[in-house]
Amino acid sequence: MDTLVLLTMTGLGLGALYFLIASGLSLIFGLMDVLNFAHGALLSVGAYACWWAASGHLPGAGPHGAGFVLAVAFGVVTGTLAAVALEVGVVRPLYARPREQVLANVGVGLAVPALLSGIWGSDARTFPVPDALSGTVTLLGARVPANRILLIGCALAVLVGLRVLLGRTRAGLVVRAGVQDRAMVSALGIDVRRAFTLVFALGGALAALGGALGGVYFGEVDPGQGTSLLIYAFVVVVVGGMSSVTGAAAACVAVGLLQQFANYFTTAGLGDLAVVVLLAVVLLVRPRGLMGRLT
Amino acid sequence: MSSNPPRDAVDRTHPARGTRGLLRLWPAALLIAAAAVPFGSFPLPGLLAGPVGSPGNLQLLALCLLFGALATGYDLLLGRTGLLSFGHVLYFAFGAYATNTVMLEAHLPFPVAALIGVLAGTALSAVLGAVSLRVSGIGFSMVTLAFAQAFSIVVSRDPGGLTGGEEGRAAPAGLLPGGFVGIDHTADLYWLALGCLLLTLGVSAWALRSPLGRVWDGISQNEQRVEVLGLRPYGFKLTAFVIAGALAAFAGTVHLLLTGGATPGTTTTDFSLSLLVMVVLGGSGSRWGPMIGGILYTWADQRLSDVAGSGAVASLPGVLRVPLSQPLFLLGALFVVIVAVLPGGLARLPARIAVVRRGRTVRTEPPPDAPPAAQGAVGTARAGDRHGA
């Protein structure tokens, strides 16, 4: 029972991490038809910015308490700015050339981790984890690491926040309408390109938050972390229906749990394999994914 | 990489037919030069360290030629048929791992093992291609990525000690052909890599000239129209996938000889994406572009690392030193620039220059001999333009 609870919470925590990456990915894909291969780079940028601030380089920020919150906020802001720079500098000039957009993002996805390892080395750096998050919490008789609770809480807050943003605000309305029919929204006289920048900024912020929380979860950051998580985020996006935030949320729970349980109860590594095979199977059986459009 | 000057010359020498005819032979001249490289004892300062024919340089050049071959084969999918596969290195790595495993476990000699490896790689590409091609567009890219990633995970987990995990597995020296083992025989390995490149170029040119290649061209431009003509694209796309897979598996067995073992680095997504970068950098959909890209990328990746370790770079201030010490950063940035400003890649550069130069001549005084020059420029431009269309 203890093991089951621990595995479930770990799986959900991992799923929460996937959700933070996948929600931005699926919004960008839904609106712009761009599968953003640079999303892992945005996550790494956020993770390194947070690590840099928390290691005492930013005045006021530190590894504990309010200082750590400030460090995470700094990481999120850096990730947002990086995403906006990516959209304005690389993606926007290639508007109407979707394949080149994918290729350019692949280039950015290769170049940014290389730059990060040039600056801070290619070895993993220890991430400063606050005392409050390094302990365990007793849940249903099992001792669960506290950071799992934090990750799940953050992902739930992001899910609710996204639904409110998409469902109750004008900007969200434009994004939802753009996902359904971009040409029609432009025809109605609304500048969809501003929505492009918005979803990129949003995606970058969430990916950076994922990077900071991923640092807490794994206890370290390395330049390739974002790229290796990106593949699982792709799985989540595809299984969740390519452009649906709710679908992505459901898919990341399934993927995280499947990965953890398969890794524990069968051979280590079989869970990772199962998830990757799941991606192929879902695409082949239901090319549109399991959920419908954005809801 | 050295093909640019001759082609530029073709554009300029339109009046003299004889010279032009001779200049058409530049691939043959280049081939003779390439085959003679192991005998070269002169240095190429800046480009290579030490004499051209030294074992270290031959090893690097062989790797360049081999990746040029791999990129040329991959472009049959990417540039010629319009299939954006993110998992092409799977067949390359599988060819190497299968050959190595057959040698290590069944103790068969290399030629037999290589034959089995290539056949197994071809069969795998037929099966996985048949499955992947059921979806199109970005879905196809994702499925191919998933299969390659699955193989990468299997290799790193080392099932039953067959793959050697993170370390890879060295080939059994006793079973390898004697002429291809050891530092004394680097020249043989170089010629083998050159042969692999020639084979790939030959198969690719033959396939593209056949009716098959015409249909591929049609599919890459407009798949629905091909269907309207009464052809089923699926079979043609699968043929492209299997031919490219077989060529990759063969290149994999050569890589096994060249590096003396199967390494997990060849299975990773990063390597898949590097292959994509090679092709697009050189010029997807052109005859020489992918080869140029593969050679240039491999050379730059290797040489920039060497330069980064040198004193000249180490003494620079951090703002310059950090980016310069990361070849992948420079290549990634160059790739983004090429994608944005030079669709068609480096292979299209001479045509671009010709167009700019022609624009200038026309503006100053329209010369009577302008049309042939224009024709030449348009011809080259079209060769490199397929990817953009």
XYZ file of C-alpha atoms in Angstrom:
684
model
C 0.000 0.000 0.000
C 2.816 2.360 0.955
C 4.498 1.569 -2.326
C 1.324 2.129 -4.279
C 0.768 5.541 -2.715
C 4.385 6.542 -3.267
C 4.331 5.344 -6.877
C 1.038 7.111 -7.540
C 2.297 10.383 -6.078
C 5.592 10.126 -7.966
C 3.755 9.341 -11.181
C 1.403 12.271 -10.640
C 4.362 14.549 -9.846
C 6.073 13.532 -13.055
C 2.779 13.978 -14.898
C 2.502 17.472 -13.402
C 5.928 18.291 -14.795
C 4.895 16.987 -18.199
C 1.729 19.061 -18.012
C 3.644 22.296 -17.462
C 5.588 21.656 -20.685
C 2.765 20.094 -22.668
C 0.108 22.732 -21.976
C 2.218 25.424 -23.672
C 3.182 23.067 -26.482
C -0.401 22.130 -27.226
C -1.584 25.769 -27.166
C 1.170 26.754 -29.599
C 0.437 23.775 -31.825
C -3.297 24.403 -31.736
C -3.032 28.052 -32.681
C -0.025 28.129 -34.983
C 0.397 24.527 -36.202
C 4.007 24.708 -35.015
C 5.322 21.772 -33.037
C 7.808 23.738 -30.987
C 11.052 21.763 -30.848
C 12.639 24.650 -28.951
C 10.303 24.166 -25.991
C 12.839 22.018 -24.172
C 15.359 24.824 -24.588
C 12.914 27.256 -22.941
C 12.589 24.844 -20.030
C 16.373 24.656 -19.675
C 16.657 28.454 -19.801
C 14.089 28.770 -17.003
C 15.777 26.066 -14.931
C 19.226 27.654 -15.257
C 17.913 31.162 -14.558
C 16.233 29.908 -11.386
C 19.359 27.984 -10.345
C 21.540 31.051 -11.042
C 19.311 33.327 -8.977
C 18.926 30.849 -6.123
C 22.700 30.305 -5.879
C 22.999 33.863 -4.614
C 23.748 35.790 -7.806
C 20.508 37.780 -7.671
C 20.183 40.162 -4.711
C 17.315 39.121 -2.477
C 17.007 35.660 -4.007
C 18.307 32.573 -2.260
C 17.741 28.890 -1.716
C 15.195 29.274 1.079
C 11.763 30.749 1.762
C 10.849 33.998 0.053
C 14.227 34.132 -1.643
C 13.458 30.879 -3.431
C 10.067 32.165 -4.566
C 11.863 35.204 -5.990
C 14.355 32.922 -7.750
C 11.523 30.917 -9.322
C 9.832 34.159 -10.385
C 13.108 35.297 -11.968
C 13.328 31.991 -13.851
C 9.753 32.338 -15.090
C 10.332 35.926 -16.263
C 13.527 34.897 -18.083
C 11.720 31.985 -19.733
C 8.894 34.294 -20.831
C 11.319 36.801 -22.331
C 13.213 34.016 -24.099
C 9.955 32.686 -25.549
C 8.912 36.137 -26.778
C 12.359 36.632 -28.317
C 12.030 33.231 -30.021
C 8.608 34.100 -31.426
C 9.558 37.568 -32.623
C 13.054 36.718 -33.825
C 12.729 33.246 -35.351
C 9.148 32.081 -35.722
C 7.463 35.269 -36.944
C 9.740 35.945 -39.952
C 8.986 32.401 -41.140
C 5.227 32.848 -40.920
C 3.508 30.982 -43.812
C 6.447 28.562 -44.071
C 5.472 25.956 -41.457
C 8.187 23.462 -42.270
C 10.901 26.099 -41.968
C 9.410 27.124 -38.619
C 9.848 23.567 -37.354
C 13.401 23.406 -38.748
C 14.425 26.753 -37.236
C 13.040 25.646 -33.872
C 15.061 22.430 -34.155
C 18.138 24.630 -34.662
C 17.323 26.715 -31.594
C 16.658 23.536 -29.635
C 20.177 22.333 -30.476
C 21.956 25.669 -30.056
C 20.568 26.806 -26.681
C 21.536 23.708 -24.643
C 24.990 23.901 -26.271
C 25.280 27.534 -25.174
C 24.168 26.638 -21.639
C 26.766 23.895 -21.396
C 29.330 26.365 -22.770
C 28.590 28.794 -19.948
C 27.991 26.454 -16.998
C 29.556 23.195 -18.153
C 27.904 20.059 -19.476
C 27.821 18.307 -16.100
C 24.724 18.418 -13.918
C 24.634 21.182 -11.290
C 23.134 20.591 -7.856
C 19.884 22.487 -7.569
C 19.358 24.342 -4.269
C 16.248 22.740 -2.792
C 14.579 24.647 0.064
C 14.412 22.833 3.411
C 10.626 22.951 3.335
C 10.623 20.876 0.128
C 13.402 18.401 0.870
C 11.493 16.512 3.589
C 8.698 13.995 3.350
C 5.006 14.178 4.140
C 2.997 11.289 5.549
C 0.080 10.526 3.280
C -2.194 7.502 3.831
C 0.571 5.915 5.877
C 3.238 6.412 3.199
C 6.126 8.848 3.372
C 5.914 10.924 0.199
C 8.568 13.528 -0.736
C 7.126 17.015 -0.284
C 8.183 18.207 -3.738
C 5.656 15.821 -5.354
C 2.838 17.655 -3.533
C 4.233 21.009 -4.690
C 4.412 19.871 -8.328
C 0.875 18.489 -8.314
C -0.421 21.643 -6.622
C 1.303 23.913 -9.131
C 0.016 21.896 -12.087
C -3.545 22.014 -10.739
C -3.262 25.778 -10.198
C -1.938 26.197 -13.746
C -4.756 24.059 -15.138
C -7.395 26.144 -13.341
C -5.619 29.369 -14.312
C -5.446 28.364 -17.965
C -9.109 27.404 -18.045
C -10.072 30.743 -16.518
C -7.779 32.605 -18.930
C -9.064 30.757 -21.971
C -12.697 30.681 -20.898
C -13.287 34.052 -19.229
C -11.018 36.631 -20.833
C -11.065 38.334 -24.220
C -7.504 37.242 -25.016
C -8.505 33.671 -24.200
C -11.487 34.001 -26.493
C -9.244 35.105 -29.366
C -6.905 32.174 -28.716
C -9.759 29.670 -28.622
C -11.294 31.108 -31.777
C -7.885 31.116 -33.467
C -7.399 27.439 -32.647
C -10.741 26.639 -34.283
C -10.332 28.745 -37.404
C -7.423 31.130 -37.688
C -8.409 32.518 -41.075
C -11.895 33.416 -39.878
C -10.550 35.268 -36.847
C -8.275 37.333 -39.106
C -11.204 37.981 -41.428
C -13.126 39.437 -38.498
C -10.447 42.085 -38.135
C -8.620 40.674 -35.110
C -4.821 40.600 -35.219
C -4.141 36.925 -34.537
C -0.406 37.495 -34.477
C -0.685 39.193 -31.111
C -2.278 35.995 -29.879
C 0.739 34.111 -31.285
C 3.068 36.146 -29.107
C 0.728 35.647 -26.168
C 0.679 31.838 -26.410
C 4.446 31.757 -26.893
C 4.932 33.948 -23.798
C 2.508 31.779 -21.857
C 4.168 28.584 -23.062
C 7.614 29.961 -22.202
C 6.487 30.978 -18.700
C 4.980 27.535 -18.025
C 8.012 25.734 -19.432
C 10.316 27.860 -17.250
C 8.152 27.094 -14.216
C 8.439 23.444 -15.210
C 12.209 23.865 -15.393
C 12.412 25.364 -11.891
C 10.131 22.703 -10.407
C 11.961 20.013 -12.389
C 15.135 21.217 -10.667
C 13.457 20.673 -7.293
C 12.111 17.267 -8.398
C 15.391 15.905 -9.788
C 17.643 17.851 -7.391
C 19.896 18.954 -10.257
C 19.890 20.772 -13.586
C 21.785 19.864 -16.741
C 21.660 21.351 -20.245
C 20.018 18.305 -21.820
C 17.209 18.039 -19.262
C 14.720 20.045 -21.299
C 15.264 18.049 -24.460
C 14.872 14.703 -22.723
C 11.630 15.835 -21.056
C 10.392 17.252 -24.370
C 9.880 13.811 -25.899
C 7.539 12.811 -23.076
C 5.763 16.144 -23.434
C 5.240 15.316 -27.126
C 3.692 12.026 -26.044
C 1.347 13.920 -23.726
C 0.404 16.445 -26.414
C -0.278 13.772 -29.014
C -2.194 11.486 -26.656
C -4.140 14.478 -25.365
C -5.323 15.522 -28.795
C -2.680 17.957 -30.108
C -4.427 21.188 -29.109
C -6.481 20.520 -26.018
C -5.356 21.717 -22.569
C -7.814 19.451 -20.762
C -6.765 16.562 -22.981
C -3.132 17.249 -22.131
C -3.998 17.255 -18.416
C -5.708 13.869 -18.676
C -2.920 12.466 -20.839
C -0.115 13.558 -18.514
C -1.750 11.759 -15.567
C -1.986 8.591 -17.669
C 1.564 8.887 -19.022
C 3.157 9.714 -15.646
C 1.396 6.837 -13.874
C 2.076 4.328 -16.668
C 5.760 5.252 -16.717
C 6.230 4.954 -12.934
C 4.263 1.748 -12.476
C 5.806 -0.024 -15.465
C 9.294 1.001 -14.372
C 8.693 -0.316 -10.861
C 6.786 -3.531 -11.485
C 8.657 -4.680 -14.578
C 12.242 -3.991 -15.636
C 13.561 -0.461 -15.180
C 13.331 1.292 -18.529
C 10.312 -0.627 -19.730
C 8.085 2.231 -18.550
C 9.946 4.750 -20.703
C 9.704 2.338 -23.607
C 5.987 1.761 -23.003
C 5.304 5.516 -23.087
C 7.196 6.009 -26.336
C 5.431 3.061 -27.926
C 2.153 4.527 -26.650
C 2.878 7.622 -28.758
C 3.189 5.539 -31.915
C 0.152 3.399 -31.111
C -2.143 6.348 -30.382
C -1.079 8.165 -33.554
C -1.651 5.076 -35.646
C -4.982 4.099 -34.124
C -6.445 7.574 -33.676
C -4.444 10.134 -35.667
C -6.372 12.985 -34.041
C -5.545 11.916 -30.501
C -7.914 10.832 -27.776
C -9.617 14.160 -27.091
C -11.235 16.618 -29.449
C -10.254 20.241 -29.929
C -9.469 22.842 -27.286
C -12.046 22.963 -24.515
C 32.372 21.821 -49.903
C 34.842 22.292 -52.718
C 32.174 22.098 -55.432
C 31.318 25.804 -55.252
C 34.158 27.261 -57.316
C 33.709 24.953 -60.360
C 29.973 25.556 -60.566
C 30.474 29.279 -60.272
C 32.911 28.925 -63.154
C 30.296 27.142 -65.282
C 28.014 30.127 -64.910
C 30.706 32.509 -66.055
C 32.149 30.647 -69.054
C 29.122 30.540 -71.296
C 30.841 31.772 -74.501
C 33.394 28.964 -74.849
C 31.659 25.620 -75.400
C 34.850 23.596 -75.123
C 35.853 24.942 -71.737
C 32.326 24.437 -70.541
C 32.369 20.803 -71.625
C 35.610 20.240 -69.760
C 34.266 21.965 -66.677
C 31.309 19.598 -66.692
C 33.800 16.925 -65.718
C 34.449 18.518 -62.331
C 32.816 15.678 -60.363
C 35.259 13.227 -61.975
C 38.199 15.509 -61.233
C 36.996 15.896 -57.664
C 36.642 12.134 -57.320
C 40.214 11.548 -58.514
C 41.403 14.206 -56.074
C 39.374 12.608 -53.264
C 40.723 9.137 -54.056
C 44.300 10.470 -54.014
C 43.954 12.143 -50.611
C 45.694 9.326 -48.654
C 48.864 9.979 -50.697
C 48.819 13.707 -49.934
C 51.628 14.792 -47.665
C 51.025 18.556 -47.930
C 49.259 20.411 -45.100
C 46.025 22.407 -45.377
C 46.615 25.034 -42.708
C 43.449 26.012 -40.864
C 41.372 23.283 -42.479
C 43.197 20.251 -41.128
C 45.895 19.732 -38.539
C 49.096 18.290 -40.017
C 49.527 16.646 -43.446
C 46.364 15.710 -45.328
C 47.215 12.019 -45.525
C 47.974 11.494 -41.823
C 45.901 8.743 -40.137
C 44.080 11.236 -37.896
C 43.015 13.371 -40.826
C 42.044 10.365 -42.900
C 39.847 9.148 -40.063
C 38.134 12.551 -39.896
C 37.738 12.764 -43.676
C 36.357 9.220 -43.818
C 33.782 10.180 -41.183
C 32.941 13.302 -43.245
C 32.390 11.227 -46.382
C 30.337 8.647 -44.495
C 28.013 11.286 -43.014
C 27.854 12.880 -46.460
C 26.559 9.509 -47.681
C 24.083 9.207 -44.809
C 22.758 12.717 -45.476
C 22.438 12.003 -49.216
C 20.398 8.876 -48.486
C 18.237 10.729 -45.950
C 17.447 13.436 -48.487
C 15.632 10.847 -50.603
C 13.010 11.140 -47.872
C 13.290 14.748 -46.792
C 13.982 16.666 -49.979
C 12.850 14.335 -52.724
C 9.669 12.847 -51.293
C 8.855 15.509 -48.699
C 8.827 13.117 -45.732
C 10.112 14.765 -42.550
C 11.411 11.735 -40.650
C 12.912 12.382 -37.222
C 14.123 8.821 -36.792
C 16.319 8.042 -39.759
C 19.405 7.315 -37.643
C 17.548 4.277 -36.285
C 18.422 2.297 -39.440
C 22.010 3.563 -39.418
C 22.478 2.535 -35.784
C 20.557 -0.698 -36.279
C 22.829 -1.701 -39.158
C 25.884 -1.186 -36.942
C 24.415 -2.885 -33.851
C 22.985 -5.850 -35.783
C 26.292 -6.491 -37.574
C 28.244 -6.192 -34.350
C 25.890 -8.448 -32.411
C 25.964 -11.135 -35.108
C 29.774 -11.075 -35.038
C 29.971 -11.165 -31.239
C 27.243 -13.712 -30.525
C 27.310 -15.976 -33.603
C 31.060 -15.562 -34.316
C 30.434 -15.121 -38.036
C 33.009 -13.262 -40.138
C 32.408 -9.591 -40.912
C 31.173 -9.880 -44.546
C 28.450 -12.356 -43.552
C 27.528 -10.319 -40.483
C 27.413 -7.100 -42.514
C 25.133 -8.731 -45.067
C 22.824 -9.894 -42.284
C 22.990 -6.432 -40.698
C 22.062 -4.626 -43.915
C 19.252 -7.093 -44.668
C 17.925 -6.783 -41.116
C 18.081 -2.972 -41.310
C 16.235 -3.024 -44.627
C 13.585 -5.353 -43.248
C 13.170 -3.148 -40.174
C 12.758 -0.054 -42.332
C 10.145 -1.876 -44.441
C 8.131 -2.869 -41.364
C 8.400 0.426 -39.483
C 7.975 2.446 -42.692
C 4.797 0.549 -43.551
C 3.466 1.417 -40.103
C 4.687 5.047 -39.921
C 3.399 6.002 -43.356
C -0.150 5.308 -42.268
C -0.086 8.807 -40.779
C 1.085 11.909 -42.597
C 2.520 15.322 -41.815
C 3.689 16.008 -38.279
C 2.164 12.704 -37.146
C 4.626 10.832 -39.359
C 7.498 12.834 -37.864
C 6.335 11.964 -34.352
C 5.907 8.234 -35.063
C 9.381 7.976 -36.592
C 10.778 9.923 -33.623
C 9.023 7.522 -31.253
C 10.463 4.415 -32.939
C 13.986 5.844 -32.937
C 13.642 6.867 -29.297
C 12.364 3.400 -28.407
C 15.461 1.830 -29.980
C 17.638 4.340 -28.153
C 16.066 3.360 -24.821
C 16.476 -0.360 -25.578
C 20.151 0.160 -26.485
C 20.891 2.139 -23.323
C 19.177 -0.488 -21.112
C 21.441 -3.234 -22.477
C 18.995 -6.193 -22.647
C 20.837 -9.457 -21.984
C 24.197 -7.705 -22.399
C 23.646 -7.511 -26.172
C 24.166 -3.780 -26.733
C 26.657 -2.821 -24.038
C 24.454 -0.009 -22.673
C 25.982 3.454 -22.339
C 29.444 2.171 -23.200
C 28.565 0.596 -26.511
C 30.334 -2.569 -27.576
C 33.661 -2.911 -29.348
C 33.762 -5.046 -32.472
C 35.747 -8.329 -32.166
C 39.066 -7.511 -33.837
C 39.647 -11.144 -34.773
C 36.586 -11.336 -37.012
C 37.099 -8.004 -38.823
C 38.833 -8.109 -42.216
C 42.535 -7.551 -41.581
C 42.844 -4.777 -44.157
C 40.461 -2.562 -42.212
C 41.917 -2.850 -38.718
C 44.578 -0.726 -37.116
C 46.105 2.650 -37.711
C 48.177 1.406 -40.680
C 45.026 0.736 -42.666
C 43.254 4.071 -42.203
C 43.607 4.706 -45.934
C 41.578 1.555 -46.669
C 38.853 2.764 -44.324
C 38.905 6.124 -46.084
C 38.466 4.469 -49.482
C 35.689 2.327 -48.055
C 33.870 5.455 -46.855
C 34.419 7.050 -50.260
C 32.971 3.920 -51.877
C 29.955 4.111 -49.572
C 29.415 7.740 -50.610
C 29.721 6.853 -54.319
C 27.287 3.973 -53.909
C 24.771 6.239 -52.163
C 25.145 8.970 -54.781
C 24.787 6.366 -57.542
C 21.693 4.699 -56.088
C 20.168 8.096 -55.382
C 20.840 9.409 -58.918
C 19.565 6.180 -60.483
C 16.381 6.211 -58.414
C 15.714 9.881 -59.119
C 16.157 9.436 -62.847
C 13.782 6.462 -62.955
C 9.980 6.929 -63.161
C 10.000 6.294 -59.415
C 11.895 9.526 -58.840
C 9.385 11.466 -60.946
C 6.563 10.247 -58.744
C 8.534 11.172 -55.602
C 8.978 14.643 -56.992
C 5.243 14.815 -57.616
C 4.458 13.633 -54.071
C 6.752 16.237 -52.541
C 5.057 18.982 -54.536
C 1.432 17.932 -54.315
C 0.396 14.531 -53.064
C -3.278 14.939 -53.914
C -2.541 15.589 -57.570
C -0.509 12.392 -57.704
C -3.557 10.558 -56.395
C -5.711 12.240 -59.021
C -3.350 10.832 -61.658
C -4.380 7.385 -60.481
C -1.226 6.545 -58.491
C -1.193 5.465 -54.869
C 1.466 7.519 -53.064
C 1.751 5.031 -50.190
C 3.749 2.452 -52.146
C 6.072 5.062 -53.620
C 6.700 6.645 -50.228
C 7.390 3.222 -48.714
C 9.881 2.495 -51.512
C 11.703 5.738 -50.740
C 11.686 4.849 -47.040
C 13.102 1.354 -47.634
C 15.802 2.498 -50.094
C 16.899 5.222 -47.668
C 16.763 2.713 -44.794
C 18.911 0.172 -46.666
C 21.484 2.851 -47.564
C 21.556 3.987 -43.924
C 22.041 0.407 -42.687
C 24.932 -0.049 -45.101
C 26.491 3.224 -43.916
C 26.028 1.881 -40.377
C 28.168 -1.193 -41.091
C 30.889 1.080 -42.543
C 30.646 3.229 -39.401
C 31.139 0.091 -37.320
C 34.429 -0.592 -39.129
C 35.460 3.043 -38.980
C 34.983 3.480 -35.233
C 35.719 -0.119 -34.259
C 32.447 -0.608 -32.414
C 28.770 0.225 -32.036
C 28.185 3.378 -29.991
C 24.900 4.474 -28.369
C 25.555 8.063 -29.514
C 24.340 7.085 -32.980
C 20.891 6.169 -31.666
C 20.001 9.469 -29.978
C 17.443 12.061 -31.007
C 20.219 14.655 -31.059
C 21.970 12.704 -33.788
C 18.711 12.468 -35.756
C 18.324 16.227 -35.526
C 21.990 16.730 -36.506
C 21.328 14.697 -39.642
C 18.425 16.994 -40.429
C 20.690 19.986 -39.894
C 23.309 18.515 -42.263
C 20.818 18.056 -45.081
C 19.123 21.427 -44.775
C 22.437 23.230 -44.273
C 23.832 21.823 -47.512
C 20.633 22.095 -49.490
C 17.741 19.695 -49.293
C 16.441 18.411 -52.620
C 19.605 19.146 -54.599
C 22.082 16.615 -55.971
C 25.199 17.656 -54.087
C 23.699 19.711 -51.256
C 23.147 16.961 -48.634
C 26.648 15.581 -49.286
C 28.180 19.031 -48.891
C 26.163 19.571 -45.720
C 27.178 16.228 -44.216
C 30.865 16.774 -44.971
C 30.855 20.373 -43.784
C 28.906 19.639 -40.591
C 31.117 16.725 -39.562
C 34.280 18.616 -40.363
C 33.123 21.759 -38.520
C 31.917 19.771 -35.519
C 35.335 18.129 -35.204
C 37.582 21.046 -36.125
C 35.733 23.647 -34.072
C 36.192 21.461 -30.995
C 39.932 21.361 -31.702
C 40.075 25.111 -32.258
C 38.098 25.687 -29.056
C 40.780 23.909 -27.075
C 43.555 26.000 -28.604
C 45.242 28.965 -26.943
C 43.883 31.491 -29.433
C 40.316 30.939 -28.267
C 41.110 30.384 -24.581
C 42.621 33.872 -24.316
C 39.491 35.595 -25.647
C 37.065 37.346 -23.294
C 34.166 35.195 -22.046
C 31.525 36.767 -24.311
C 33.406 35.469 -27.377
C 35.048 32.403 -25.885
C 31.902 30.652 -24.646
C 29.992 30.596 -27.962
C 33.142 29.782 -29.925
C 33.921 26.802 -27.724
C 30.562 25.167 -28.529
C 30.460 23.778 -32.088
C 26.852 22.725 -31.695
C 25.878 26.281 -30.782
C 27.628 27.724 -33.843
C 26.158 25.074 -36.137
C 22.677 25.457 -34.650
C 22.811 29.244 -35.045
C 24.158 28.941 -38.596
C 21.354 26.492 -39.333
C 18.682 28.935 -38.121
C 20.203 31.683 -40.291
C 20.340 29.401 -43.355
C 16.739 28.306 -42.871
C 15.629 31.919 -42.557
C 17.616 33.675 -45.294
C 18.845 30.981 -47.701
C 16.103 28.459 -48.477
C 17.735 25.688 -50.482
C 20.889 25.713 -48.377
C 24.515 26.234 -49.326
C 24.055 24.392 -52.647
C 21.929 27.284 -53.792
C 24.529 29.918 -52.900
C 26.222 30.034 -56.353
C 22.840 30.470 -58.052
C 21.950 33.221 -55.597
C 25.210 35.022 -56.279
C 24.660 34.623 -60.021
C 21.186 36.112 -59.737
C 22.478 39.100 -57.781
C 25.324 39.595 -60.274
C 22.988 39.277 -63.249
C 20.709 41.882 -61.667
C 23.635 44.281 -61.523
C 24.738 43.662 -65.127
C 21.222 44.142 -66.435
C 20.898 47.405 -64.614
C 24.152 48.898 -65.985
C 23.918 47.709 -69.619
C 21.945 44.779 -71.036
C 24.663 42.691 -72.739
C 23.826 40.490 -75.766
C 25.114 37.365 -74.039
C 22.837 37.720 -71.025
C 20.342 34.923 -71.891
C 22.739 31.947 -71.592
C 23.958 33.206 -68.242
C 20.376 33.625 -67.128
C 19.522 30.107 -68.256
C 22.393 28.665 -66.325
C 21.375 30.521 -63.213
C 17.740 29.474 -63.489
C 18.726 25.858 -64.070
C 20.806 25.704 -60.904
C 18.191 27.633 -58.979
C 15.530 25.112 -59.901
C 17.721 22.222 -58.832
C 17.992 23.650 -55.353
C 14.488 25.027 -55.090
C 12.488 21.869 -54.560
C 12.521 22.074 -50.851
C 10.975 25.525 -50.778
C 8.120 24.471 -53.040
